Amino acid sequence: MPVRQPPAGDGSRAVTAWLDAVRWNADGLVAAIAQDAVTDKVLTLAWMNREALALTAATGEAHYWSRSRRALWRKGEQSGHVQAVREIRLDCDADAILLRVDQAGGIACHTGHERCFFLKLEQGAWHDVEPVLKDPKAIYGDG
Amino acid sequence: MPVRQPPAGDGSRAVTAWLDAVRWNADGLVAAIAQDAVTDKVLTLAWMNREALALTAATGEAHYWSRSRRALWRKGEQSGHVQAVREIRLDCDADAILLRVDQAGGIACHTGHERCFFLKLEQGAWHDVEPVLKDPKAIYGDG
């Protein structure tokens, strides 16, 4: 997957001050929570590098950094399950982002669940307590 | 701050399987989101080590690992703003925790805001868009 260029104008100091304010970790990443703007459910926790956050703000669609694939990733680029971003927030010590999003297709998780947090601790074990809404094979194809 | 011992019985395999299922990072930590069980607001993003998660489950009060102080930390131990945990969830790839909590005092953030995510991106800058409910000096004392 090609790594996209930052949006035009991203090099000027005035434009990037808000990005400089983020306390990027040693890997240049910040944790980013996505919360459904309609249901208020917490959908996902993913990671952003500077470019992903800049693109999220510039395009209004959530972009992340995949730590496993080491690549920039527009959420939903394969599945169609994009996240339209209504609001971007930063926390008090500037090391976590909170997005309020409209989740396309009502599915945020690659497993076909509505969201990634479908495992609930009950009686000392994790239980899948939410349905798979769509077979991942139907989302991503068999390949 | 003394590091507490894990709860009795934590050494047996059956009791710890759910803890083993968590994908702890290289520092032995997992990201933990706290969401208000009443308002659904995302309050905080903090970190847990194994002991913090075990204690959270055992006591029903949120415990975290302070990366800056390198110490186990019962949320609210100084401020009184404890988080009573209604539910503990794990995400699909087992590297993020979601707590649903009752936030004592209605204040989760050390700044005296209701929650840590009070900075909103507007016109290319972060703006504090939520009130300080209590002066931190009144929460923690002047010292």
Short mmCIF file of N, CA and C in Angstrom, two decimals, chain A residues 14-15 17-19 21-23 31-33 35 39-42 44-45 47 53 57 67 86-93 95-98 100 109-111 115-121 124-126 129-130, chain B residues 14-15 17-19 21-23 31-33 35 39-42 44-45 47 53 57 67 86-93 95-98 100 109-111 115-121 124-126 129-130:
data_model
loop_
_atom_site.label_atom_id
_atom_site.label_comp_id
_atom_site.label_asym_id
_atom_site.label_seq_id
_atom_site.Cartn_x
_atom_site.Cartn_y
_atom_site.Cartn_z
N ALA A 14 2.29 27.23 11.06
CA ALA A 14 0.96 27.58 11.55
C ALA A 14 0.00 26.40 11.38
N VAL A 15 0.10 25.71 10.27
CA VAL A 15 -0.82 24.63 9.98
C VAL A 15 -0.55 23.42 10.87
N ALA A 17 0.91 23.36 14.02
CA ALA A 17 1.05 23.56 15.47
C ALA A 17 0.17 22.57 16.24
N TRP A 18 -1.02 22.32 15.76
CA TRP A 18 -1.92 21.40 16.48
C TRP A 18 -1.38 19.97 16.42
N LEU A 19 -0.66 19.65 15.36
CA LEU A 19 -0.05 18.32 15.29
C LEU A 19 1.18 18.24 16.20
N ALA A 21 1.41 19.64 18.94
CA ALA A 21 0.94 19.59 20.33
C ALA A 21 0.70 18.16 20.81
N VAL A 22 0.59 17.23 19.88
CA VAL A 22 0.36 15.83 20.26
C VAL A 22 1.67 15.23 20.78
N ARG A 23 1.58 14.50 21.88
CA ARG A 23 2.77 13.81 22.41
C ARG A 23 2.89 12.44 21.75
N ALA A 31 -2.48 6.84 20.38
CA ALA A 31 -3.66 5.97 20.43
C ALA A 31 -4.90 6.78 20.04
N ALA A 32 -5.78 6.16 19.26
CA ALA A 32 -6.98 6.86 18.78
C ALA A 32 -8.21 5.98 18.99
N ILE A 33 -9.11 6.47 19.81
CA ILE A 33 -10.38 5.79 20.09
C ILE A 33 -11.42 6.31 19.09
N GLN A 35 -15.49 6.49 18.60
CA GLN A 35 -16.77 6.29 19.27
C GLN A 35 -17.88 6.61 18.27
N THR A 39 -24.72 5.92 18.41
CA THR A 39 -25.00 4.99 19.51
C THR A 39 -24.15 5.24 20.75
N ASP A 40 -23.09 6.04 20.60
CA ASP A 40 -22.13 6.31 21.67
C ASP A 40 -21.28 5.09 22.03
N LYS A 41 -21.42 3.99 21.30
CA LYS A 41 -20.58 2.83 21.59
C LYS A 41 -19.12 3.11 21.22
N VAL A 42 -18.22 2.59 22.04
CA VAL A 42 -16.80 2.64 21.68
C VAL A 42 -16.55 1.53 20.66
N THR A 44 -13.57 1.16 18.30
CA THR A 44 -12.22 0.67 18.02
C THR A 44 -11.19 1.47 18.82
N LEU A 45 -10.07 0.82 19.07
CA LEU A 45 -8.87 1.55 19.47
C LEU A 45 -7.80 1.23 18.45
N TRP A 47 -4.23 3.15 16.09
CA TRP A 47 -3.08 4.04 16.26
C TRP A 47 -2.95 4.94 15.06
N LEU A 53 -3.22 11.35 11.32
CA LEU A 53 -4.05 12.35 12.00
C LEU A 53 -4.28 13.57 11.09
N ALA A 57 -8.03 14.79 9.71
CA ALA A 57 -8.58 16.15 9.82
C ALA A 57 -8.86 16.75 8.45
N ARG A 67 0.16 -0.97 12.70
CA ARG A 67 1.46 -1.35 13.26
C ARG A 67 1.92 -2.69 12.69
N ARG A 86 -16.92 13.27 12.82
CA ARG A 86 -17.66 14.47 13.22
C ARG A 86 -16.83 15.38 14.10
N GLU A 87 -15.92 14.78 14.86
CA GLU A 87 -15.22 15.57 15.89
C GLU A 87 -13.91 14.87 16.23
N ILE A 88 -12.88 15.66 16.47
CA ILE A 88 -11.58 15.14 16.88
C ILE A 88 -11.23 15.79 18.22
N ARG A 89 -10.91 14.95 19.19
CA ARG A 89 -10.53 15.46 20.51
C ARG A 89 -9.16 14.92 20.93
N LEU A 90 -8.53 15.66 21.81
CA LEU A 90 -7.23 15.28 22.38
C LEU A 90 -7.40 15.26 23.90
N ASP A 91 -6.65 14.39 24.57
CA ASP A 91 -6.82 14.35 26.02
C ASP A 91 -5.84 15.27 26.74
N CYS A 92 -6.00 15.33 28.05
CA CYS A 92 -5.31 16.34 28.87
C CYS A 92 -3.79 16.26 28.77
N ASP A 93 -3.24 15.07 28.62
CA ASP A 93 -1.78 14.98 28.49
C ASP A 93 -1.36 14.71 27.04
N ASP A 95 -1.77 12.57 24.75
CA ASP A 95 -1.28 11.31 24.18
C ASP A 95 -2.41 10.34 23.82
N ALA A 96 -3.61 10.87 23.66
CA ALA A 96 -4.71 10.03 23.17
C ALA A 96 -5.70 10.91 22.41
N ILE A 97 -6.22 10.33 21.33
CA ILE A 97 -7.19 11.00 20.46
C ILE A 97 -8.54 10.31 20.61
N LEU A 98 -9.61 11.10 20.58
CA LEU A 98 -10.96 10.54 20.57
C LEU A 98 -11.69 11.08 19.34
N ARG A 100 -15.31 11.12 17.18
CA ARG A 100 -16.73 10.75 17.10
C ARG A 100 -17.02 10.54 15.62
N CYS A 109 -15.48 -3.60 12.94
CA CYS A 109 -14.46 -4.60 13.23
C CYS A 109 -14.25 -5.54 12.04
N HIS A 110 -12.99 -5.92 11.84
CA HIS A 110 -12.65 -6.80 10.71
C HIS A 110 -13.25 -8.20 10.88
N THR A 111 -13.73 -8.50 12.10
CA THR A 111 -14.36 -9.79 12.34
C THR A 111 -15.83 -9.81 11.90
N ARG A 115 -18.38 -3.80 16.45
CA ARG A 115 -17.23 -3.11 17.02
C ARG A 115 -16.25 -4.12 17.56
N CYS A 116 -15.06 -3.65 17.87
CA CYS A 116 -14.01 -4.58 18.28
C CYS A 116 -14.17 -5.09 19.71
N PHE A 117 -14.94 -4.36 20.52
CA PHE A 117 -15.02 -4.71 21.95
C PHE A 117 -16.19 -5.66 22.22
N PHE A 118 -16.16 -6.81 21.58
CA PHE A 118 -17.26 -7.77 21.72
C PHE A 118 -16.95 -8.86 22.75
N LEU A 119 -15.78 -8.81 23.36
CA LEU A 119 -15.41 -9.82 24.34
C LEU A 119 -15.61 -9.26 25.75
N LYS A 120 -16.45 -9.92 26.52
CA LYS A 120 -16.81 -9.44 27.85
C LYS A 120 -16.28 -10.43 28.89
N LEU A 121 -15.72 -9.88 29.95
CA LEU A 121 -15.22 -10.73 31.03
C LEU A 121 -16.39 -11.18 31.90
N GLY A 124 -14.52 -15.04 34.96
CA GLY A 124 -13.11 -15.35 34.75
C GLY A 124 -12.75 -15.79 33.36
N ALA A 125 -13.58 -15.46 32.36
CA ALA A 125 -13.24 -15.81 30.97
C ALA A 125 -13.84 -14.76 30.03
N TRP A 126 -13.25 -14.62 28.87
CA TRP A 126 -13.75 -13.69 27.86
C TRP A 126 -14.81 -14.37 27.02
N VAL A 129 -20.00 -11.63 23.21
CA VAL A 129 -21.39 -11.35 23.60
C VAL A 129 -22.13 -10.52 22.55
N GLU A 130 -21.51 -10.33 21.39
CA GLU A 130 -22.18 -9.55 20.35
C GLU A 130 -22.14 -10.34 19.03
N ALA B 14 -5.78 -21.75 35.90
CA ALA B 14 -7.20 -21.56 35.57
C ALA B 14 -7.62 -20.11 35.83
N VAL B 15 -7.13 -19.56 36.92
CA VAL B 15 -7.54 -18.21 37.30
C VAL B 15 -6.95 -17.17 36.37
N ALA B 17 -5.94 -17.58 33.06
CA ALA B 17 -6.07 -17.78 31.60
C ALA B 17 -6.59 -16.51 30.92
N TRP B 18 -7.55 -15.85 31.54
CA TRP B 18 -8.10 -14.64 30.92
C TRP B 18 -7.08 -13.52 30.88
N LEU B 19 -6.16 -13.52 31.85
CA LEU B 19 -5.09 -12.52 31.83
C LEU B 19 -4.03 -12.88 30.78
N ALA B 21 -4.65 -14.20 28.05
CA ALA B 21 -5.22 -13.94 26.72
C ALA B 21 -4.96 -12.52 26.23
N VAL B 22 -4.62 -11.64 27.17
CA VAL B 22 -4.35 -10.25 26.77
C VAL B 22 -2.98 -10.18 26.10
N ARG B 23 -2.91 -9.44 25.00
CA ARG B 23 -1.62 -9.25 24.34
C ARG B 23 -0.93 -8.02 24.95
N ALA B 31 -3.60 -0.86 26.79
CA ALA B 31 -4.37 0.39 26.85
C ALA B 31 -5.76 0.10 27.41
N ALA B 32 -6.26 0.98 28.26
CA ALA B 32 -7.57 0.77 28.89
C ALA B 32 -8.40 2.05 28.81
N ILE B 33 -9.51 1.95 28.11
CA ILE B 33 -10.45 3.06 27.96
C ILE B 33 -11.48 2.95 29.08
N GLN B 35 -15.23 4.29 30.04
CA GLN B 35 -16.43 4.96 29.51
C GLN B 35 -17.45 5.08 30.64
N THR B 39 -23.51 8.27 31.26
CA THR B 39 -23.55 9.27 30.18
C THR B 39 -23.00 8.74 28.87
N ASP B 40 -22.30 7.59 28.90
CA ASP B 40 -21.63 7.01 27.74
C ASP B 40 -20.43 7.82 27.27
N LYS B 41 -20.08 8.87 27.98
CA LYS B 41 -18.90 9.64 27.57
C LYS B 41 -17.62 8.83 27.77
N VAL B 42 -16.68 9.00 26.85
CA VAL B 42 -15.36 8.41 27.04
C VAL B 42 -14.60 9.32 28.00
N THR B 44 -11.46 8.50 29.99
CA THR B 44 -10.00 8.45 30.10
C THR B 44 -9.43 7.34 29.22
N LEU B 45 -8.18 7.53 28.83
CA LEU B 45 -7.39 6.41 28.30
C LEU B 45 -6.18 6.28 29.20
N TRP B 47 -3.35 3.13 31.18
CA TRP B 47 -2.64 1.87 30.90
C TRP B 47 -2.73 0.96 32.10
N LEU B 53 -4.95 -4.96 35.98
CA LEU B 53 -6.16 -5.56 35.42
C LEU B 53 -6.73 -6.62 36.37
N ALA B 57 -10.49 -6.38 38.20
CA ALA B 57 -11.51 -7.43 38.18
C ALA B 57 -11.84 -7.92 39.58
N ARG B 67 2.61 5.22 33.92
CA ARG B 67 3.88 5.11 33.21
C ARG B 67 4.87 6.17 33.70
N ARG B 86 -18.44 -1.58 36.08
CA ARG B 86 -19.62 -2.41 35.79
C ARG B 86 -19.29 -3.54 34.84
N GLU B 87 -18.32 -3.32 33.97
CA GLU B 87 -18.09 -4.28 32.89
C GLU B 87 -16.66 -4.11 32.40
N ILE B 88 -16.03 -5.23 32.05
CA ILE B 88 -14.68 -5.22 31.47
C ILE B 88 -14.75 -5.92 30.13
N ARG B 89 -14.26 -5.24 29.11
CA ARG B 89 -14.25 -5.83 27.77
C ARG B 89 -12.84 -5.82 27.19
N LEU B 90 -12.63 -6.73 26.24
CA LEU B 90 -11.36 -6.85 25.52
C LEU B 90 -11.68 -6.74 24.05
N ASP B 91 -10.74 -6.19 23.27
CA ASP B 91 -11.05 -6.06 21.84
C ASP B 91 -10.58 -7.27 21.04
N CYS B 92 -10.89 -7.25 19.75
CA CYS B 92 -10.72 -8.41 18.88
C CYS B 92 -9.30 -8.92 18.82
N ASP B 93 -8.33 -8.01 18.88
CA ASP B 93 -6.94 -8.49 18.85
C ASP B 93 -6.28 -8.42 20.22
N ASP B 95 -5.59 -6.35 22.49
CA ASP B 95 -4.61 -5.37 22.98
C ASP B 95 -5.25 -4.06 23.44
N ALA B 96 -6.54 -4.10 23.74
CA ALA B 96 -7.18 -2.92 24.33
C ALA B 96 -8.33 -3.37 25.23
N ILE B 97 -8.47 -2.67 26.35
CA ILE B 97 -9.51 -2.95 27.34
C ILE B 97 -10.51 -1.80 27.33
N LEU B 98 -11.77 -2.13 27.51
CA LEU B 98 -12.82 -1.11 27.66
C LEU B 98 -13.55 -1.36 28.97
N ARG B 100 -16.64 -0.08 31.51
CA ARG B 100 -17.80 0.79 31.76
C ARG B 100 -17.84 1.05 33.26
N CYS B 109 -10.82 13.50 35.42
CA CYS B 109 -9.53 14.06 35.00
C CYS B 109 -8.85 14.81 36.14
N HIS B 110 -7.53 14.71 36.18
CA HIS B 110 -6.76 15.37 37.25
C HIS B 110 -6.80 16.90 37.11
N THR B 111 -7.27 17.38 35.95
CA THR B 111 -7.40 18.84 35.74
C THR B 111 -8.69 19.39 36.36
N ARG B 115 -13.80 14.86 32.26
CA ARG B 115 -13.06 13.79 31.58
C ARG B 115 -11.85 14.39 30.91
N CYS B 116 -10.95 13.51 30.48
CA CYS B 116 -9.68 13.98 29.93
C CYS B 116 -9.82 14.55 28.52
N PHE B 117 -10.88 14.18 27.81
CA PHE B 117 -10.99 14.57 26.39
C PHE B 117 -11.75 15.90 26.24
N PHE B 118 -11.21 16.94 26.84
CA PHE B 118 -11.88 18.25 26.80
C PHE B 118 -11.30 19.16 25.73
N LEU B 119 -10.32 18.70 25.00
CA LEU B 119 -9.71 19.52 23.94
C LEU B 119 -10.26 19.10 22.58
N LYS B 120 -10.87 20.05 21.91
CA LYS B 120 -11.54 19.77 20.64
C LYS B 120 -10.80 20.51 19.52
N LEU B 121 -10.61 19.82 18.41
CA LEU B 121 -9.95 20.44 17.26
C LEU B 121 -10.96 21.30 16.52
N GLY B 124 -8.15 24.22 13.18
CA GLY B 124 -6.71 24.00 13.22
C GLY B 124 -6.05 24.25 14.56
N ALA B 125 -6.84 24.23 15.64
CA ALA B 125 -6.24 24.39 16.97
C ALA B 125 -7.08 23.63 17.99
N TRP B 126 -6.44 23.25 19.10
CA TRP B 126 -7.14 22.55 20.18
C TRP B 126 -7.76 23.57 21.12
N VAL B 129 -13.13 22.88 25.55
CA VAL B 129 -14.56 23.15 25.33
C VAL B 129 -15.43 22.64 26.48
N GLU B 130 -14.81 22.20 27.57
CA GLU B 130 -15.60 21.70 28.70
C GLU B 130 -15.12 22.39 29.98
#
